[in-house]
PDB file of C-alpha atoms in Angstrom:
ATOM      1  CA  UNK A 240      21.516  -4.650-138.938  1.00 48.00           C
ATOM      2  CA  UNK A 241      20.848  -1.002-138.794  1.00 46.00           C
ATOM      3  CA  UNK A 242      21.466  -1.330-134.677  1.00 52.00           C
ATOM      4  CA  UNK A 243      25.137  -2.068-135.110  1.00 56.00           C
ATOM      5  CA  UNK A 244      26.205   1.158-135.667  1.00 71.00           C
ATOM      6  CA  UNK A 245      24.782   2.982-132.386  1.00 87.00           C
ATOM      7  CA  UNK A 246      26.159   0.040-130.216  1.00 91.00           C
ATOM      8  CA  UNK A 247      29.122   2.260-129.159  1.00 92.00           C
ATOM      9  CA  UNK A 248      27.291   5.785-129.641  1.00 92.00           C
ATOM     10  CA  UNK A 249      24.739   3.781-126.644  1.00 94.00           C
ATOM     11  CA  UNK A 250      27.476   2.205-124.432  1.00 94.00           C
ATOM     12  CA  UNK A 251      29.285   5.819-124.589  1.00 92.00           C
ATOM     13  CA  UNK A 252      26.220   7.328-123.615  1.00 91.00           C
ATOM     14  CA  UNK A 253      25.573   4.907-120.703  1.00 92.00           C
ATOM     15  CA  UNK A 254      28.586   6.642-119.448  1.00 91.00           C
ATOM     16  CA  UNK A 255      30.740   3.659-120.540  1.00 94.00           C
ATOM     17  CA  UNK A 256      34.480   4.477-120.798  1.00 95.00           C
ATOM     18  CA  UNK A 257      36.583   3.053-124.095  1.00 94.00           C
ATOM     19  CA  UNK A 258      38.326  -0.080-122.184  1.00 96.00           C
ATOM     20  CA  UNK A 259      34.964  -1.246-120.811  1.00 96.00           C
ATOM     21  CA  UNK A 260      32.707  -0.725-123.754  1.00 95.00           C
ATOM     22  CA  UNK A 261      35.887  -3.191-125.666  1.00 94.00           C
ATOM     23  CA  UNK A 262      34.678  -5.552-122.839  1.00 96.00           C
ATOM     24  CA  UNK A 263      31.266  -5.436-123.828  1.00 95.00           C
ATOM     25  CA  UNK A 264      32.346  -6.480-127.708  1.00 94.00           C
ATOM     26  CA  UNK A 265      34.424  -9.354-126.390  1.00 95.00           C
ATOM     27  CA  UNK A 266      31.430 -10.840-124.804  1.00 95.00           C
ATOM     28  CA  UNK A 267      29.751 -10.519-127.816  1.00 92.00           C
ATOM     29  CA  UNK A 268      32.145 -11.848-130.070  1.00 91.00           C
ATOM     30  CA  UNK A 269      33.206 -14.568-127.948  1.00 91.00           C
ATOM     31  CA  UNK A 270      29.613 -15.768-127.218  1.00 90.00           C
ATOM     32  CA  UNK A 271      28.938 -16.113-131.108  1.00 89.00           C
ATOM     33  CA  UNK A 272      32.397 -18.098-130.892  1.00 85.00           C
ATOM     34  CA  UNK A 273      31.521 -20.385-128.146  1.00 84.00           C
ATOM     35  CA  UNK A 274      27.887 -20.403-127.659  1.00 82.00           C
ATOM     36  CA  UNK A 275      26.640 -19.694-130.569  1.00 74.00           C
ATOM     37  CA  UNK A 276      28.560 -22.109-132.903  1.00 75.00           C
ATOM     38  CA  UNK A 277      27.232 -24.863-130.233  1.00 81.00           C
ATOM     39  CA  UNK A 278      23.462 -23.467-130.867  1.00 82.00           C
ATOM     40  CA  UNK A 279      23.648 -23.353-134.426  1.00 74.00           C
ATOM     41  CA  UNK A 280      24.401 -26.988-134.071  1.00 81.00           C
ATOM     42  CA  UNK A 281      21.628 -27.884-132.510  1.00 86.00           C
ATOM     43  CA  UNK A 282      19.613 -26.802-135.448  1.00 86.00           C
ATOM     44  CA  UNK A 283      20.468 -30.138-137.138  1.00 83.00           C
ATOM     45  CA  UNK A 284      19.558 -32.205-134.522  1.00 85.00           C
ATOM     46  CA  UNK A 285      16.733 -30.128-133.424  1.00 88.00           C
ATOM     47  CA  UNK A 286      15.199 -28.408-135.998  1.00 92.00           C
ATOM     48  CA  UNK A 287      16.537 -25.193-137.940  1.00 94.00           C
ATOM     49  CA  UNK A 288      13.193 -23.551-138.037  1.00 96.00           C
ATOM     50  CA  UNK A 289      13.330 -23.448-134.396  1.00 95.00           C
ATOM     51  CA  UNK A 290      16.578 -22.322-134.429  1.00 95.00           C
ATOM     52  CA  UNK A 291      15.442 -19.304-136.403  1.00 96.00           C
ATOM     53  CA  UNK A 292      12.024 -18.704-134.070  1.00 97.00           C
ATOM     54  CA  UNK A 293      15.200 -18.518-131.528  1.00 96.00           C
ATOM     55  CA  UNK A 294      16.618 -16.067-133.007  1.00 96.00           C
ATOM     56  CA  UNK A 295      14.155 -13.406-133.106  1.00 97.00           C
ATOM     57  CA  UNK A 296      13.735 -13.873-130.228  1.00 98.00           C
ATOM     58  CA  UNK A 297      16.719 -14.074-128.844  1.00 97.00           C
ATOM     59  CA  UNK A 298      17.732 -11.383-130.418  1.00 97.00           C
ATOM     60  CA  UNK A 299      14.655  -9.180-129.535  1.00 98.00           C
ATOM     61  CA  UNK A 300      15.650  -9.380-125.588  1.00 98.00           C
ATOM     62  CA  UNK A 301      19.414  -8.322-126.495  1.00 97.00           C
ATOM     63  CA  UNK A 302      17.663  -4.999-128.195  1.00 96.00           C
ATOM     64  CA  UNK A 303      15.954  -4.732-125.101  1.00 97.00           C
ATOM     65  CA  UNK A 304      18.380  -5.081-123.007  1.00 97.00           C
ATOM     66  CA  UNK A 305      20.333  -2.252-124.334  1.00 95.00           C
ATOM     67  CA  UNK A 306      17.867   0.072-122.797  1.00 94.00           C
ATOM     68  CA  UNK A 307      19.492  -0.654-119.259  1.00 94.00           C
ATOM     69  CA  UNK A 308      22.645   1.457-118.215  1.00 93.00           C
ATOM     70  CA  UNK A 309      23.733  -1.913-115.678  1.00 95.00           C
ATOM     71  CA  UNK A 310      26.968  -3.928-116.996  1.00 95.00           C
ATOM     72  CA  UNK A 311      25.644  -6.835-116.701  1.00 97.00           C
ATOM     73  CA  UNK A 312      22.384  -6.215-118.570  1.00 97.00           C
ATOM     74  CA  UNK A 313      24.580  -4.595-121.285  1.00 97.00           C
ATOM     75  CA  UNK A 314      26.648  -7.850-121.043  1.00 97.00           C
ATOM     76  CA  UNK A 315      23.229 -10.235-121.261  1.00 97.00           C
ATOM     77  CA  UNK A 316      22.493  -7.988-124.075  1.00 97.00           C
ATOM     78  CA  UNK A 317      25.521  -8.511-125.770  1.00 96.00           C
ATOM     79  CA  UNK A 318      25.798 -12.699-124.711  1.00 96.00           C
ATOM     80  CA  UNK A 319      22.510 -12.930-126.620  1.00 96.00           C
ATOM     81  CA  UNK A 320      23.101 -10.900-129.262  1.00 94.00           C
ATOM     82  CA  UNK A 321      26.517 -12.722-130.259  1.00 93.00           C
ATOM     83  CA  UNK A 322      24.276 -16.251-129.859  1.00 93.00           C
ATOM     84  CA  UNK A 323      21.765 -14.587-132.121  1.00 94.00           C
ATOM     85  CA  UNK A 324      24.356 -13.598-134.727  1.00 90.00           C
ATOM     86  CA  UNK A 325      25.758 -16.931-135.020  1.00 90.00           C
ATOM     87  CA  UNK A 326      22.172 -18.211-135.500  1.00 92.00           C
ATOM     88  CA  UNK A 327      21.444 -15.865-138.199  1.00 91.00           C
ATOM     89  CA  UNK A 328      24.408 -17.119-140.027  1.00 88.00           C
ATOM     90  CA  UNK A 329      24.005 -20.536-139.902  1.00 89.00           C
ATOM     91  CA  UNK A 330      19.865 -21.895-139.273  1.00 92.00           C
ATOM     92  CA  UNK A 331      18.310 -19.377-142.269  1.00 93.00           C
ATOM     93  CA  UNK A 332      20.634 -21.124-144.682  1.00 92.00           C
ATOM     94  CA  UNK A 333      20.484 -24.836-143.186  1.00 91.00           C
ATOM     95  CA  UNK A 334      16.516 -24.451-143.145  1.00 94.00           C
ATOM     96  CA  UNK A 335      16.887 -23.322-146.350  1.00 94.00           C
ATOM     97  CA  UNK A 336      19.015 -25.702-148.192  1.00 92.00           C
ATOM     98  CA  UNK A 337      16.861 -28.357-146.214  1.00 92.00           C
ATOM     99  CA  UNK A 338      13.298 -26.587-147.599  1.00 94.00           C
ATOM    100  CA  UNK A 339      15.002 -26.714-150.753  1.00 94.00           C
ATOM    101  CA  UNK A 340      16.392 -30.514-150.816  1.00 92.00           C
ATOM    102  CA  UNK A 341      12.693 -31.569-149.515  1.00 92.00           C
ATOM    103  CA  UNK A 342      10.439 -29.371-152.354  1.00 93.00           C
ATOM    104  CA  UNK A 343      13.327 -31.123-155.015  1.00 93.00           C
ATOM    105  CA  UNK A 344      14.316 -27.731-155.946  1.00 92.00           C
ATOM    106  CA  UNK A 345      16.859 -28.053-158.908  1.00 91.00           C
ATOM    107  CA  UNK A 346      20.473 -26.881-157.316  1.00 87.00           C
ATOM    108  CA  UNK A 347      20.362 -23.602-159.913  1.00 90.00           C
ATOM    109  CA  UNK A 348      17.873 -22.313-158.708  1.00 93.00           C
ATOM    110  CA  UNK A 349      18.831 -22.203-155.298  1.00 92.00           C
ATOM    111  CA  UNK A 350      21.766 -20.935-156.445  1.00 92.00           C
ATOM    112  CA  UNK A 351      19.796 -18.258-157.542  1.00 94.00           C
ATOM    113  CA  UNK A 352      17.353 -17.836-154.423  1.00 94.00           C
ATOM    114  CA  UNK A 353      20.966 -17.324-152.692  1.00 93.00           C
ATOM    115  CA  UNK A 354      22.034 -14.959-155.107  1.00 93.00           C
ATOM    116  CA  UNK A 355      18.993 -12.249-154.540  1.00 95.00           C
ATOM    117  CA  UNK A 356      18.999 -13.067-151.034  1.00 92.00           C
ATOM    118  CA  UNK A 357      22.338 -11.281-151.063  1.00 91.00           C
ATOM    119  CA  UNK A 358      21.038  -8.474-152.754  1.00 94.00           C
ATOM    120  CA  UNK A 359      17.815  -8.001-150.100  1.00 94.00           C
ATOM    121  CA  UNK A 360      20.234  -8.699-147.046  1.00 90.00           C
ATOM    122  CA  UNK A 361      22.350  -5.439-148.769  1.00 93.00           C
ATOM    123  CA  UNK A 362      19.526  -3.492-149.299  1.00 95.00           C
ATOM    124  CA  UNK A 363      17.339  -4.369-146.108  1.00 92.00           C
ATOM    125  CA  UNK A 364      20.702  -2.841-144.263  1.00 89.00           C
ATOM    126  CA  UNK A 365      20.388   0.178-146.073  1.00 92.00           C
ATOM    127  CA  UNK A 366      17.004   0.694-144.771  1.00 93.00           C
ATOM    128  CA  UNK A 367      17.590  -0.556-141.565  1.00 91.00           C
ATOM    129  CA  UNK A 368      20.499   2.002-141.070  1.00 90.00           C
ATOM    130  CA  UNK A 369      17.999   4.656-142.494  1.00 93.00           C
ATOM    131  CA  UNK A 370      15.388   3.801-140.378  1.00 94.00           C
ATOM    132  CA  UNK A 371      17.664   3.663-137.035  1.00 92.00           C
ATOM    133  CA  UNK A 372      19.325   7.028-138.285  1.00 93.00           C
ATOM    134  CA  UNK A 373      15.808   8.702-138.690  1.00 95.00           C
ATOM    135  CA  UNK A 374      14.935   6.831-135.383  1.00 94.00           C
ATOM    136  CA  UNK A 375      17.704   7.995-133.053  1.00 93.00           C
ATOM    137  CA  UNK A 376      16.947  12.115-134.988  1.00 93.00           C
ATOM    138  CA  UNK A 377      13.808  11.879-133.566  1.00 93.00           C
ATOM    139  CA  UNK A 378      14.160  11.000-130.270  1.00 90.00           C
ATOM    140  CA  UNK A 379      14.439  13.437-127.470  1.00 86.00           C
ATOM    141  CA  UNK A 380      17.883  14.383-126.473  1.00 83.00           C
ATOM    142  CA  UNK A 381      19.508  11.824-123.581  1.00 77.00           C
ATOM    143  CA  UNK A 382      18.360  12.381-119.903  1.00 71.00           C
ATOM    144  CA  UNK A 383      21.198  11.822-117.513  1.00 69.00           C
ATOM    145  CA  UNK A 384      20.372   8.554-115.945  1.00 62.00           C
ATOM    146  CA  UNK A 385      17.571   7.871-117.592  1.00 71.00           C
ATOM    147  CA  UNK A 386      16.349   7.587-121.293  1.00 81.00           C
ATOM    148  CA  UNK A 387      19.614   6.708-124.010  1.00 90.00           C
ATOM    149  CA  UNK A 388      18.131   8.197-127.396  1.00 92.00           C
ATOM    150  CA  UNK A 389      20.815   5.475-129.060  1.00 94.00           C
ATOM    151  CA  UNK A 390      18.962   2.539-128.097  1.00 94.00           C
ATOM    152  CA  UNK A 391      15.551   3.800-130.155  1.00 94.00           C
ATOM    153  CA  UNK A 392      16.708   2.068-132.990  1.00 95.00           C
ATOM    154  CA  UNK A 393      17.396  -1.511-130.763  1.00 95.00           C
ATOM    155  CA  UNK A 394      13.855  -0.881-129.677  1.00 95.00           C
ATOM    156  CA  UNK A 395      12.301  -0.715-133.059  1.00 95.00           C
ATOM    157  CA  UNK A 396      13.483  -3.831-133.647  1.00 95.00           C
ATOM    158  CA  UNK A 397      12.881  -5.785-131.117  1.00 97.00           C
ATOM    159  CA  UNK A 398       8.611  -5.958-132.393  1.00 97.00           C
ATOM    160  CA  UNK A 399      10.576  -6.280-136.057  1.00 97.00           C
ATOM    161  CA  UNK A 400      11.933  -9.467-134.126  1.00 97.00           C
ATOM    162  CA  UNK A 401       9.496 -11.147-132.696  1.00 98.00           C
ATOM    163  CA  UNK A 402       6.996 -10.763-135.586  1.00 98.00           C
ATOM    164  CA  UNK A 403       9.695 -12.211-138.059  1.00 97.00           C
ATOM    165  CA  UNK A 404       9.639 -15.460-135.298  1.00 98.00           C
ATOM    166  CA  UNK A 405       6.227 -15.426-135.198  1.00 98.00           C
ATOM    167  CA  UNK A 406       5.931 -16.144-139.238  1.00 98.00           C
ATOM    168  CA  UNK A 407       8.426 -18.357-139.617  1.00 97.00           C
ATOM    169  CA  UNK A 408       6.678 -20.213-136.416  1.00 97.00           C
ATOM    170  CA  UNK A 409       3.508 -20.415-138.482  1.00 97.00           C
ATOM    171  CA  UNK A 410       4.562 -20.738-142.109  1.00 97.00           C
ATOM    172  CA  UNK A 411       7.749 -22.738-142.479  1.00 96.00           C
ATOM    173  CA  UNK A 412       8.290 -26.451-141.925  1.00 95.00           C
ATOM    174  CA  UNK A 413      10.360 -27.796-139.386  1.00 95.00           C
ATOM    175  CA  UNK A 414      13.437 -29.005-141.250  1.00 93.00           C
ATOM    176  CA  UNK A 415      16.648 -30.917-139.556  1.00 87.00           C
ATOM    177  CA  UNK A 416      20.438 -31.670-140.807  1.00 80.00           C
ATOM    178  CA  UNK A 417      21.366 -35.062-139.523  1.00 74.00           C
ATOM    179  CA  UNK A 418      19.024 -36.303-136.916  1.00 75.00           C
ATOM    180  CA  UNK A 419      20.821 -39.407-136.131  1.00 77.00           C
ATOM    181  CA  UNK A 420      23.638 -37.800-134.486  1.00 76.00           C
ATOM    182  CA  UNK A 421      24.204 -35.152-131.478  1.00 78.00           C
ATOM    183  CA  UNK A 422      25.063 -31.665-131.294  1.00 76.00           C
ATOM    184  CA  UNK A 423      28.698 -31.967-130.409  1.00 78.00           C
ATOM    185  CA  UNK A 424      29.243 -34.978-132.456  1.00 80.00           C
ATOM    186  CA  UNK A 425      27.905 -32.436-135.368  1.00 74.00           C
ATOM    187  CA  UNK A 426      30.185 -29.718-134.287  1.00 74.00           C
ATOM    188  CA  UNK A 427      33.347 -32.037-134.143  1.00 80.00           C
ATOM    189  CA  UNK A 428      32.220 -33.533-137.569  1.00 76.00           C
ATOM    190  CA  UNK A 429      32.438 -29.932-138.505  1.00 70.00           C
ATOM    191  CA  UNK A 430      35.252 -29.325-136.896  1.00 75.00           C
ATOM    192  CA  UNK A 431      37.141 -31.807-138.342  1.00 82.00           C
ATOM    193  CA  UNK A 432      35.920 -30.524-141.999  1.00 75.00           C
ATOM    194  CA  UNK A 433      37.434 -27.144-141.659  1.00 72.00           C
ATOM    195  CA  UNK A 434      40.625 -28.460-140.441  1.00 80.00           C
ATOM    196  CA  UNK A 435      41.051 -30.890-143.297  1.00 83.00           C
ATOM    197  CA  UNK A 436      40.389 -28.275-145.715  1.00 76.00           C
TER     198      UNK A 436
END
């Protein structure tokens, strides 16, 4: 969280002008819409844990992506990072309510496991921001065509990333929505929800 503020301090800096770095947000934006609602379904079918190794990961190569002045690494970067978002939204909580309904976990109580996750998700911000602020001070000045002391704090995280995969590879359970169905016939069911509401 604490990259999102030096995504347009890094695009400028690439030497990216106002109309194009609004380009790069679109792509971001609309792959979270499109591609990343889609991917979030597949957690159901095929397994939310996964879904959230994905992410890291995922995620990870969009930070390190942003190191590269080239549109269409900046774009890759951004198509990933949308995906990512929508994952981060979506899987963490599934897997969770899932971990939950399979461990019998009385329904206050992960009421309340959602209520202090809210709290550390505010607070783990507030770090991260401090950390990429303190990050990006630190760094050498930008060279022109070379190093972009805005994407320090995208490269912090990206090892942040992968090691947050790597535990939840090794010390969560797989868990799944509704198996007995497909991704798009989850999405539509979905679909359908929100537009009867």
């Amino acid at each position: 969280r604490g990259r999102a503020g030096y995504l347009y301090a890094l695009y400028a800096n690439h030497g990216y002008s106002m109309h194009q770095i609004a380009q790069l947000f679109a792509v971001g934006y609309s792959s979270a819409a499109t591609l990343g609602t889609y991917t979030s379904a597949i957690g159901d079918v095929g397994g939310h844990r996964r879904n959230c190794v994905a992410y890291g990961i995922l995620y990870a190569g969009s930070c390190l992506l942003a190191n590269s002045p080239a549109g269409l690494a900046l774009a890759a970067s951004r198509l990933l990072g949308g995906i990512s978002y929508s994952i981060l939204f979506t899987s963490f909580e599934s897997w969770l309510i899932a971990e939950a309904e399979a461990c019998e976990l009385p329904r206050g109580q992960l009421t309340h496991i959602f209520a202090a996750s809210s709290c550390v998700y505010a607070f783990s911000a507030v770090v991260a921001g401090i950390v990429g602020h303190v990050v990006v001070e630190l760094s050498p000045p930008s060279a022109e065509g070379g190093h972009n002391r805005f994407a320090a704090p995208f490269n912090v995280a990206a090892p942040v990333l992968l090691l947050a995969s790597f535990l939840c590879q090794v010390q969560w359970s797989e868990r799944y929505g509704d198996r007995r169905t497909t991704p798009s016939a989850s999405l539509l069911r979905s679909w359908r929800a929100i537009v009867a509401s």
